[in-house]
Amino acid sequence: MLPQRSNRKALNMKLSWLVIWAGTLLLNPVTADCNITFQTVTCEECGKNLSNIPTSLFQNVTKLSLRNNKITLKDSDKEILRSFLNLTELYLNENMITVLYNNSFCNLTKLVILDISNNHISTVHKAAFAGLNQLSVLNLSYNMITQLDSDVFTSLKSLTVLNLQYNLLNSFHINSSFKLVKIILAGNPWNCSCNLLDLQIWLTASSVTMENESNTKCTFPNTKENFSIKTAAIQPADCKTEKASLENTLTSSPAIKLKSNALVTALTPNNITGNNRTHAELPPPGKSWTFLAGVLGFVLSTTLLIFTAIKCPTWYHYLISYSHRRLEENDSEMFEQEFSADMSSFPTVSGKNNEDPIVIFEKIHACVPGEDGFIEDKYIDSYVTEEG
């Protein structure tokens, strides 16, 4: 009797599930090609030239494939994805995605597999995968990623497989606490210098498996070309020496000195607001102000030279021509006395009256070329001329 009751109970549960699925389908008609089983709902929308995620999809979908379309993952697409709370697998490979913005998949807390390979992704924001607490497999291969922040994968606590092959990465700063089972890094132009040292240490110290290691080689520098990034000779001591020399160079530069002086000035008592408050700090000077000062000095000096060259002849003629001054009353009396003294030195002619010397003076001055016998001066008032 007990086995029959258990079989009936299991059959009733299956029937109830079928009734629920059927009712949901009636209330939410599905236009996509979906395969519904007892525990999964798989929807295939591949190769249909879609530019947006369809809004008519079954919201209880667990596996969604949108491969080979023209989806760019706009804000409207992200809003639609947030309604798929039961989604465990999402395939967006072979689409037109270029940027992964923050919180692109934030509500997909049950997602386990995310495939965004074969897109045109060049930028991945720091919180692009926020909320994917159960994500185990992440495929970002065959994109155009040039740089990845070390905090991009911090929230992915359950991640075990990371595929970054065939991107444009030349370095990858990774947190030492980052735990993976498998990583794929082949096909990137790796630069086996000090920037790759932490990745090399992590690959050696952790238990992660680097798949396709034989094709994961250095591209730069030429001396390490075709060496595996895991075994290429990168000496930590050389990197420390290089870092120390770089720091010494920076601290000895004038810009750093000016910055330290500005910091000292900013920390004077007038700028300190309190023990628990922030101190005022002047911004470090750049190199552009020296260039600007040089250009301004050159322009001003050139303008001054041109102005001087133009105005000097005018000033010179003005000063030379301005050699006369206004006659005063005392000056007229002195001029008459000097004139009478000068005329007394000329010989007198007999038979002539006292007006003869005046005639001689007129004749003498008449011989001067270019003079018409009149003296014009704008500083002599008209009443002085009438009295003369």
Tab-separated table of C-alpha atoms in Angstrom:
chain	number	residue	atom	x	y	z
A	1	MET	CA	0.000	0.000	0.000
A	2	LEU	CA	2.813	2.391	0.801
A	3	PRO	CA	4.454	2.155	-2.639
A	4	GLN	CA	1.140	2.822	-4.341
A	5	ARG	CA	0.511	5.882	-2.170
A	6	SER	CA	4.023	7.259	-2.933
A	7	ASN	CA	3.518	6.705	-6.651
A	8	ARG	CA	0.170	8.472	-6.535
A	9	LYS	CA	1.734	11.359	-4.610
A	10	ALA	CA	4.541	11.733	-7.175
A	11	LEU	CA	2.007	11.575	-10.022
A	12	ASN	CA	-0.127	14.261	-8.392
A	13	MET	CA	2.938	16.520	-8.020
A	14	LYS	CA	3.795	16.090	-11.706
A	15	LEU	CA	0.241	16.860	-12.688
A	16	SER	CA	0.229	19.972	-10.538
A	17	TRP	CA	3.490	21.156	-12.167
A	18	LEU	CA	2.015	20.564	-15.618
A	19	VAL	CA	-1.073	22.554	-14.697
A	20	ILE	CA	1.094	25.416	-13.447
A	21	TRP	CA	3.224	25.429	-16.638
A	22	ALA	CA	0.133	25.269	-18.840
A	23	GLY	CA	-1.539	28.108	-16.974
A	24	THR	CA	1.576	30.223	-17.205
A	25	LEU	CA	1.832	29.586	-20.918
A	26	LEU	CA	-1.771	30.621	-21.424
A	27	LEU	CA	-1.238	33.829	-19.483
A	28	ASN	CA	2.140	34.555	-21.082
A	29	PRO	CA	2.174	33.509	-24.739
A	30	VAL	CA	5.646	32.750	-26.033
A	31	THR	CA	6.670	33.547	-29.563
A	32	ALA	CA	10.238	32.322	-29.152
A	33	ASP	CA	11.355	28.785	-29.862
A	34	CYS	CA	11.330	27.460	-26.297
A	35	ASN	CA	11.680	23.919	-25.053
A	36	ILE	CA	9.894	23.356	-21.768
A	37	THR	CA	10.749	20.405	-19.558
A	38	PHE	CA	9.924	19.519	-15.977
A	39	GLN	CA	12.724	21.670	-14.507
A	40	THR	CA	14.094	23.839	-17.339
A	41	VAL	CA	12.839	26.255	-19.934
A	42	THR	CA	15.239	26.651	-22.835
A	43	CYS	CA	14.617	29.437	-25.354
A	44	GLU	CA	16.528	29.690	-28.608
A	45	GLU	CA	16.573	32.992	-30.520
A	46	CYS	CA	19.680	32.421	-32.631
A	47	GLY	CA	20.391	33.964	-36.020
A	48	LYS	CA	17.200	35.994	-36.228
A	49	ASN	CA	18.865	39.364	-36.829
A	50	LEU	CA	17.500	40.726	-33.544
A	51	SER	CA	18.715	44.127	-32.348
A	52	ASN	CA	16.886	43.895	-28.999
A	53	ILE	CA	16.102	41.145	-26.539
A	54	PRO	CA	12.494	40.050	-27.185
A	55	THR	CA	9.946	41.124	-24.602
A	56	SER	CA	7.691	38.121	-25.294
A	57	LEU	CA	10.036	35.555	-23.769
A	58	PHE	CA	8.848	33.223	-21.048
A	59	GLN	CA	9.889	34.913	-17.773
A	60	ASN	CA	10.595	31.577	-16.070
A	61	VAL	CA	13.246	30.793	-18.670
A	62	THR	CA	16.312	29.073	-17.229
A	63	LYS	CA	18.489	28.840	-20.336
A	64	LEU	CA	18.440	31.632	-22.924
A	65	SER	CA	20.452	31.617	-26.132
A	66	LEU	CA	20.529	34.806	-28.216
A	67	ARG	CA	23.561	33.882	-30.275
A	68	ASN	CA	24.308	35.376	-33.695
A	69	ASN	CA	22.141	38.499	-33.550
A	70	LYS	CA	22.742	42.271	-33.450
A	71	ILE	CA	22.102	42.898	-29.779
A	72	THR	CA	24.115	45.768	-28.227
A	73	LEU	CA	22.872	45.318	-24.636
A	74	LYS	CA	21.229	48.707	-24.297
A	75	ASP	CA	19.429	49.880	-21.158
A	76	SER	CA	16.165	48.437	-22.454
A	77	ASP	CA	17.849	45.048	-22.895
A	78	LYS	CA	19.192	45.148	-19.350
A	79	GLU	CA	15.724	45.897	-18.017
A	80	ILE	CA	14.341	42.834	-19.809
A	81	LEU	CA	17.137	40.620	-18.476
A	82	ARG	CA	16.383	41.674	-14.907
A	83	SER	CA	12.986	39.996	-15.127
A	84	PHE	CA	14.534	36.570	-15.784
A	85	LEU	CA	15.082	35.709	-12.131
A	86	ASN	CA	15.460	31.954	-12.750
A	87	LEU	CA	18.032	32.276	-15.520
A	88	THR	CA	21.061	30.001	-15.050
A	89	GLU	CA	22.635	30.119	-18.521
A	90	LEU	CA	22.877	33.142	-20.832
A	91	TYR	CA	24.508	33.075	-24.263
A	92	LEU	CA	25.065	36.454	-25.929
A	93	ASN	CA	27.960	35.417	-28.119
A	94	GLU	CA	28.288	36.653	-31.726
A	95	ASN	CA	26.430	39.924	-31.197
A	96	MET	CA	27.323	43.658	-31.422
A	97	ILE	CA	28.153	44.468	-27.780
A	98	THR	CA	30.952	47.046	-27.395
A	99	VAL	CA	30.848	48.082	-23.723
A	100	LEU	CA	29.874	46.251	-20.551
A	101	TYR	CA	28.508	48.930	-18.224
A	102	ASN	CA	28.060	48.680	-14.479
A	103	ASN	CA	25.252	46.408	-13.242
A	104	SER	CA	24.580	44.906	-16.654
A	105	PHE	CA	23.392	41.603	-15.088
A	106	CYS	CA	22.630	42.696	-11.516
A	107	ASN	CA	19.378	40.716	-10.942
A	108	LEU	CA	20.603	37.420	-12.369
A	109	THR	CA	21.563	35.983	-8.998
A	110	LYS	CA	21.133	32.359	-10.187
A	111	LEU	CA	23.233	32.732	-13.332
A	112	VAL	CA	25.961	30.072	-13.592
A	113	ILE	CA	27.206	30.395	-17.198
A	114	LEU	CA	27.666	33.674	-19.085
A	115	ASP	CA	29.020	33.640	-22.624
A	116	ILE	CA	29.757	37.058	-24.228
A	117	SER	CA	32.424	35.878	-26.656
A	118	ASN	CA	32.819	37.010	-30.271
A	119	ASN	CA	31.534	40.538	-29.725
A	120	HIS	CA	33.295	43.906	-30.061
A	121	ILE	CA	33.837	44.569	-26.367
A	122	SER	CA	36.680	47.015	-25.710
A	123	THR	CA	35.720	48.334	-22.269
A	124	VAL	CA	34.588	46.475	-19.172
A	125	HIS	CA	33.481	48.673	-16.280
A	126	LYS	CA	34.518	47.799	-12.750
A	127	ALA	CA	31.047	46.715	-11.579
A	128	ALA	CA	29.889	45.136	-14.834
A	129	PHE	CA	29.389	41.717	-13.190
A	130	ALA	CA	27.967	42.950	-9.888
A	131	GLY	CA	25.306	40.656	-8.429
A	132	LEU	CA	26.444	37.468	-10.193
A	133	ASN	CA	27.088	35.620	-6.955
A	134	GLN	CA	26.601	32.139	-8.447
A	135	LEU	CA	28.489	32.679	-11.716
A	136	SER	CA	30.914	29.851	-12.363
A	137	VAL	CA	31.899	30.165	-16.044
A	138	LEU	CA	32.645	33.500	-17.762
A	139	ASN	CA	33.616	33.601	-21.438
A	140	LEU	CA	35.001	36.927	-22.756
A	141	SER	CA	37.115	35.484	-25.558
A	142	TYR	CA	37.464	36.917	-29.064
A	143	ASN	CA	36.807	40.527	-28.138
A	144	MET	CA	38.867	43.735	-28.216
A	145	ILE	CA	39.614	44.185	-24.515
A	146	THR	CA	42.868	46.079	-23.947
A	147	GLN	CA	42.759	46.496	-20.175
A	148	LEU	CA	40.989	44.913	-17.230
A	149	ASP	CA	40.817	46.398	-13.759
A	150	SER	CA	41.863	44.019	-11.009
A	151	ASP	CA	38.545	44.610	-9.214
A	152	VAL	CA	36.358	43.545	-12.150
A	153	PHE	CA	36.128	39.951	-10.901
A	154	THR	CA	36.116	40.706	-7.154
A	155	SER	CA	32.368	40.109	-6.763
A	156	LEU	CA	32.516	36.775	-8.583
A	157	LYS	CA	33.088	34.594	-5.529
A	158	SER	CA	31.999	31.368	-7.270
A	159	LEU	CA	33.945	31.857	-10.522
A	160	THR	CA	35.982	28.814	-11.531
A	161	VAL	CA	36.569	29.218	-15.294
A	162	LEU	CA	37.672	32.470	-16.961
A	163	ASN	CA	38.243	32.643	-20.711
A	164	LEU	CA	40.125	35.746	-21.944
A	165	GLN	CA	41.808	34.330	-25.012
A	166	TYR	CA	42.249	36.351	-28.216
A	167	ASN	CA	41.793	39.841	-26.878
A	168	LEU	CA	44.273	42.744	-26.900
A	169	LEU	CA	45.633	42.347	-23.382
A	170	ASN	CA	49.348	42.981	-22.807
A	171	SER	CA	49.179	42.899	-19.003
A	172	PHE	CA	46.750	41.721	-16.361
A	173	HIS	CA	46.953	42.863	-12.747
A	174	ILE	CA	45.302	40.210	-10.644
A	175	ASN	CA	44.548	39.932	-6.955
A	176	SER	CA	46.502	37.210	-5.190
A	177	SER	CA	43.323	36.025	-3.440
A	178	PHE	CA	41.603	35.411	-6.776
A	179	LYS	CA	40.801	31.685	-7.000
A	180	LEU	CA	40.135	29.852	-10.235
A	181	VAL	CA	40.255	26.299	-11.483
A	182	LYS	CA	40.985	27.107	-15.122
A	183	ILE	CA	42.046	30.225	-17.007
A	184	ILE	CA	42.580	30.693	-20.757
A	185	LEU	CA	44.904	33.538	-21.836
A	186	ALA	CA	46.204	32.477	-25.260
A	187	GLY	CA	46.223	34.799	-28.271
A	188	ASN	CA	46.958	38.065	-26.426
A	189	PRO	CA	49.997	40.323	-27.135
A	190	TRP	CA	51.552	39.826	-23.693
A	191	ASN	CA	54.376	42.139	-22.614
A	192	CYS	CA	56.604	40.062	-20.363
A	193	SER	CA	57.956	42.937	-18.276
A	194	CYS	CA	57.435	44.035	-14.685
A	195	ASN	CA	53.746	44.744	-15.375
A	196	LEU	CA	53.179	41.016	-15.853
A	197	LEU	CA	55.081	39.932	-12.741
A	198	ASP	CA	52.071	39.659	-10.403
A	199	LEU	CA	50.187	37.521	-12.973
A	200	GLN	CA	53.214	35.254	-13.336
A	201	ILE	CA	53.551	34.894	-9.569
A	202	TRP	CA	49.840	34.099	-9.260
A	203	LEU	CA	49.987	31.482	-12.026
A	204	THR	CA	52.921	29.803	-10.304
A	205	ALA	CA	51.698	30.007	-6.719
A	206	SER	CA	48.039	29.079	-7.238
A	207	SER	CA	46.640	25.736	-8.294
A	208	VAL	CA	44.974	27.186	-11.390
A	209	THR	CA	45.326	25.391	-14.709
A	210	MET	CA	46.312	27.592	-17.658
A	211	GLU	CA	44.718	25.985	-20.679
A	212	ASN	CA	46.585	26.087	-24.004
A	213	GLU	CA	49.769	27.137	-22.238
A	214	SER	CA	51.965	26.370	-25.253
A	215	ASN	CA	50.268	29.181	-27.198
A	216	THR	CA	50.246	31.639	-24.301
A	217	LYS	CA	53.519	33.353	-25.160
A	218	CYS	CA	55.275	36.687	-24.793
A	219	THR	CA	55.053	39.090	-27.692
A	220	PHE	CA	57.245	41.832	-26.180
A	221	PRO	CA	60.131	42.374	-25.681
A	222	ASN	CA	61.906	40.701	-28.559
A	223	THR	CA	64.373	38.959	-26.248
A	224	LYS	CA	61.514	37.043	-24.593
A	225	GLU	CA	59.434	36.429	-27.691
A	226	ASN	CA	57.864	32.962	-27.914
A	227	PHE	CA	58.547	32.296	-24.216
A	228	SER	CA	55.593	31.175	-22.106
A	229	ILE	CA	54.279	33.953	-19.885
A	230	LYS	CA	54.457	31.514	-16.976
A	231	THR	CA	58.139	30.700	-17.404
A	232	ALA	CA	59.565	33.886	-18.968
A	233	ALA	CA	62.413	35.355	-16.901
A	234	ILE	CA	61.035	38.327	-14.999
A	235	GLN	CA	63.208	39.018	-11.974
A	236	PRO	CA	61.453	40.607	-8.992
A	237	ALA	CA	64.742	42.239	-7.919
A	238	ASP	CA	65.061	43.987	-11.278
A	239	CYS	CA	61.487	45.263	-10.995
A	240	LYS	CA	62.162	46.610	-7.487
A	241	THR	CA	65.313	48.366	-8.730
A	242	GLU	CA	63.429	49.806	-11.673
A	243	LYS	CA	60.633	50.981	-9.403
A	244	ALA	CA	63.078	52.587	-6.955
A	245	SER	CA	64.950	54.399	-9.740
A	246	LEU	CA	61.651	55.634	-11.157
A	247	GLU	CA	60.621	56.976	-7.754
A	248	ASN	CA	63.982	58.718	-7.320
A	249	THR	CA	63.644	60.299	-10.737
A	250	LEU	CA	60.182	61.549	-9.947
A	251	THR	CA	61.116	62.965	-6.548
A	252	SER	CA	64.119	64.809	-7.990
A	253	SER	CA	62.185	66.472	-10.777
A	254	PRO	CA	61.268	70.188	-10.442
A	255	ALA	CA	57.583	69.419	-10.692
A	256	ILE	CA	57.741	67.204	-7.606
A	257	LYS	CA	59.722	69.846	-5.731
A	258	LEU	CA	57.134	72.451	-6.583
A	259	LYS	CA	54.423	70.064	-5.484
A	260	SER	CA	56.123	69.516	-2.118
A	261	ASN	CA	56.494	73.275	-1.644
A	262	ALA	CA	52.839	73.743	-2.455
A	263	LEU	CA	51.957	71.026	0.060
A	264	VAL	CA	54.008	72.732	2.783
A	265	THR	CA	52.288	76.031	2.032
A	266	ALA	CA	48.904	74.348	2.102
A	267	LEU	CA	49.616	72.898	5.541
A	268	THR	CA	50.295	76.266	7.184
A	269	PRO	CA	48.092	77.200	10.184
A	270	ASN	CA	45.863	79.351	7.976
A	271	ASN	CA	44.932	76.327	5.876
A	272	ILE	CA	44.538	73.715	8.619
A	273	THR	CA	40.895	73.311	9.555
A	274	GLY	CA	41.235	70.784	12.377
A	275	ASN	CA	42.641	67.432	13.428
A	276	ASN	CA	39.789	65.423	12.012
A	277	ARG	CA	39.278	67.545	8.921
A	278	THR	CA	41.016	67.467	5.632
A	279	HIS	CA	43.903	69.820	4.999
A	280	ALA	CA	43.842	72.285	2.124
A	281	GLU	CA	46.260	71.236	-0.538
A	282	LEU	CA	47.349	73.172	-3.550
A	283	PRO	CA	47.177	71.389	-6.877
A	284	PRO	CA	50.531	70.299	-8.301
A	285	PRO	CA	51.841	72.605	-11.006
A	286	GLY	CA	52.073	71.242	-14.488
A	287	LYS	CA	54.396	71.890	-17.380
A	288	SER	CA	51.909	73.897	-19.392
A	289	TRP	CA	52.326	77.063	-17.312
A	290	THR	CA	56.017	77.369	-18.235
A	291	PHE	CA	55.187	77.126	-21.925
A	292	LEU	CA	52.384	79.657	-21.524
A	293	ALA	CA	54.684	82.063	-19.671
A	294	GLY	CA	57.298	81.763	-22.417
A	295	VAL	CA	54.749	82.448	-25.138
A	296	LEU	CA	53.369	85.479	-23.287
A	297	GLY	CA	56.873	86.861	-22.682
A	298	PHE	CA	57.790	86.445	-26.340
A	299	VAL	CA	54.592	88.139	-27.515
A	300	LEU	CA	54.969	91.056	-25.105
A	301	SER	CA	58.645	91.633	-25.931
A	302	THR	CA	57.957	91.483	-29.677
A	303	THR	CA	55.069	93.952	-29.320
A	304	LEU	CA	57.235	96.318	-27.286
A	305	LEU	CA	60.025	96.242	-29.869
A	306	ILE	CA	57.637	96.926	-32.744
A	307	PHE	CA	55.969	99.764	-30.842
A	308	THR	CA	59.342	101.322	-29.991
A	309	ALA	CA	60.566	101.065	-33.596
A	310	ILE	CA	57.447	102.832	-34.840
A	311	LYS	CA	57.254	105.555	-32.213
A	312	CYS	CA	60.965	106.484	-31.754
A	313	PRO	CA	61.279	108.677	-34.926
A	314	THR	CA	58.076	110.532	-34.043
A	315	TRP	CA	59.275	111.204	-30.493
A	316	TYR	CA	62.694	112.335	-31.769
A	317	HIS	CA	61.263	114.875	-34.250
A	318	TYR	CA	58.829	116.110	-31.657
A	319	LEU	CA	61.557	116.767	-29.077
A	320	ILE	CA	63.866	118.490	-31.620
A	321	SER	CA	61.107	120.766	-32.943
A	322	TYR	CA	59.967	121.696	-29.443
A	323	SER	CA	63.044	123.867	-28.635
A	324	HIS	CA	61.187	127.206	-28.270
A	325	ARG	CA	59.184	128.451	-25.326
A	326	ARG	CA	56.676	131.187	-24.548
A	327	LEU	CA	58.069	134.677	-24.118
A	328	GLU	CA	57.319	136.514	-20.948
A	329	GLU	CA	57.239	140.290	-20.293
A	330	ASN	CA	60.749	140.421	-18.788
A	331	ASP	CA	62.123	138.500	-21.733
A	332	SER	CA	61.014	141.232	-24.196
A	333	GLU	CA	62.904	143.941	-22.277
A	334	MET	CA	66.067	141.802	-22.136
A	335	PHE	CA	65.796	141.167	-25.860
A	336	GLU	CA	65.652	144.922	-26.597
A	337	GLN	CA	68.712	145.626	-24.428
A	338	GLU	CA	70.728	142.870	-26.110
A	339	PHE	CA	69.650	144.077	-29.529
A	340	SER	CA	70.714	147.679	-28.828
A	341	ALA	CA	74.068	146.454	-27.477
A	342	ASP	CA	74.705	144.441	-30.600
A	343	MET	CA	73.835	147.292	-32.912
A	344	SER	CA	76.236	149.664	-31.148
A	345	SER	CA	79.086	147.536	-32.417
A	346	PHE	CA	78.325	148.327	-36.081
A	347	PRO	CA	80.128	151.425	-37.601
A	348	THR	CA	78.027	154.567	-38.016
A	349	VAL	CA	77.589	156.201	-41.396
A	350	SER	CA	77.977	159.980	-41.586
A	351	GLY	CA	75.216	162.094	-42.966
A	352	LYS	CA	72.532	159.733	-41.791
A	353	ASN	CA	70.076	160.059	-38.898
A	354	ASN	CA	69.671	157.742	-35.915
A	355	GLU	CA	67.461	155.407	-37.910
A	356	ASP	CA	70.360	154.275	-40.185
A	357	PRO	CA	71.444	151.401	-37.941
A	358	ILE	CA	68.009	150.006	-38.250
A	359	VAL	CA	68.334	150.081	-42.033
A	360	ILE	CA	71.662	148.297	-41.840
A	361	PHE	CA	70.092	145.619	-39.594
A	362	GLU	CA	67.358	145.074	-42.094
A	363	LYS	CA	69.832	144.698	-44.937
A	364	ILE	CA	71.986	142.297	-43.049
A	365	HIS	CA	69.022	140.112	-42.171
A	366	ALA	CA	67.645	140.359	-45.658
A	367	CYS	CA	70.606	138.348	-46.941
A	368	VAL	CA	69.567	135.251	-45.002
A	369	PRO	CA	68.137	132.708	-47.492
A	370	GLY	CA	64.757	131.150	-46.957
A	371	GLU	CA	63.512	133.882	-44.571
A	372	ASP	CA	60.654	136.251	-45.478
A	373	GLY	CA	61.338	138.669	-42.649
A	374	PHE	CA	58.602	137.399	-40.364
A	375	ILE	CA	58.855	135.296	-37.225
A	376	GLU	CA	55.862	133.089	-36.568
A	377	ASP	CA	55.375	131.677	-33.150
A	378	LYS	CA	52.048	130.465	-31.812
A	379	TYR	CA	53.153	131.149	-28.274
A	380	ILE	CA	53.482	134.960	-28.840
A	381	ASP	CA	50.197	136.645	-28.062
A	382	SER	CA	48.677	139.056	-30.546
A	383	TYR	CA	48.925	142.058	-28.222
A	384	VAL	CA	52.734	141.686	-28.046
A	385	THR	CA	52.941	141.814	-31.874
A	386	GLU	CA	50.849	144.980	-32.041
A	387	GLU	CA	53.059	146.737	-29.470
A	388	GLY	CA	56.209	145.864	-31.509
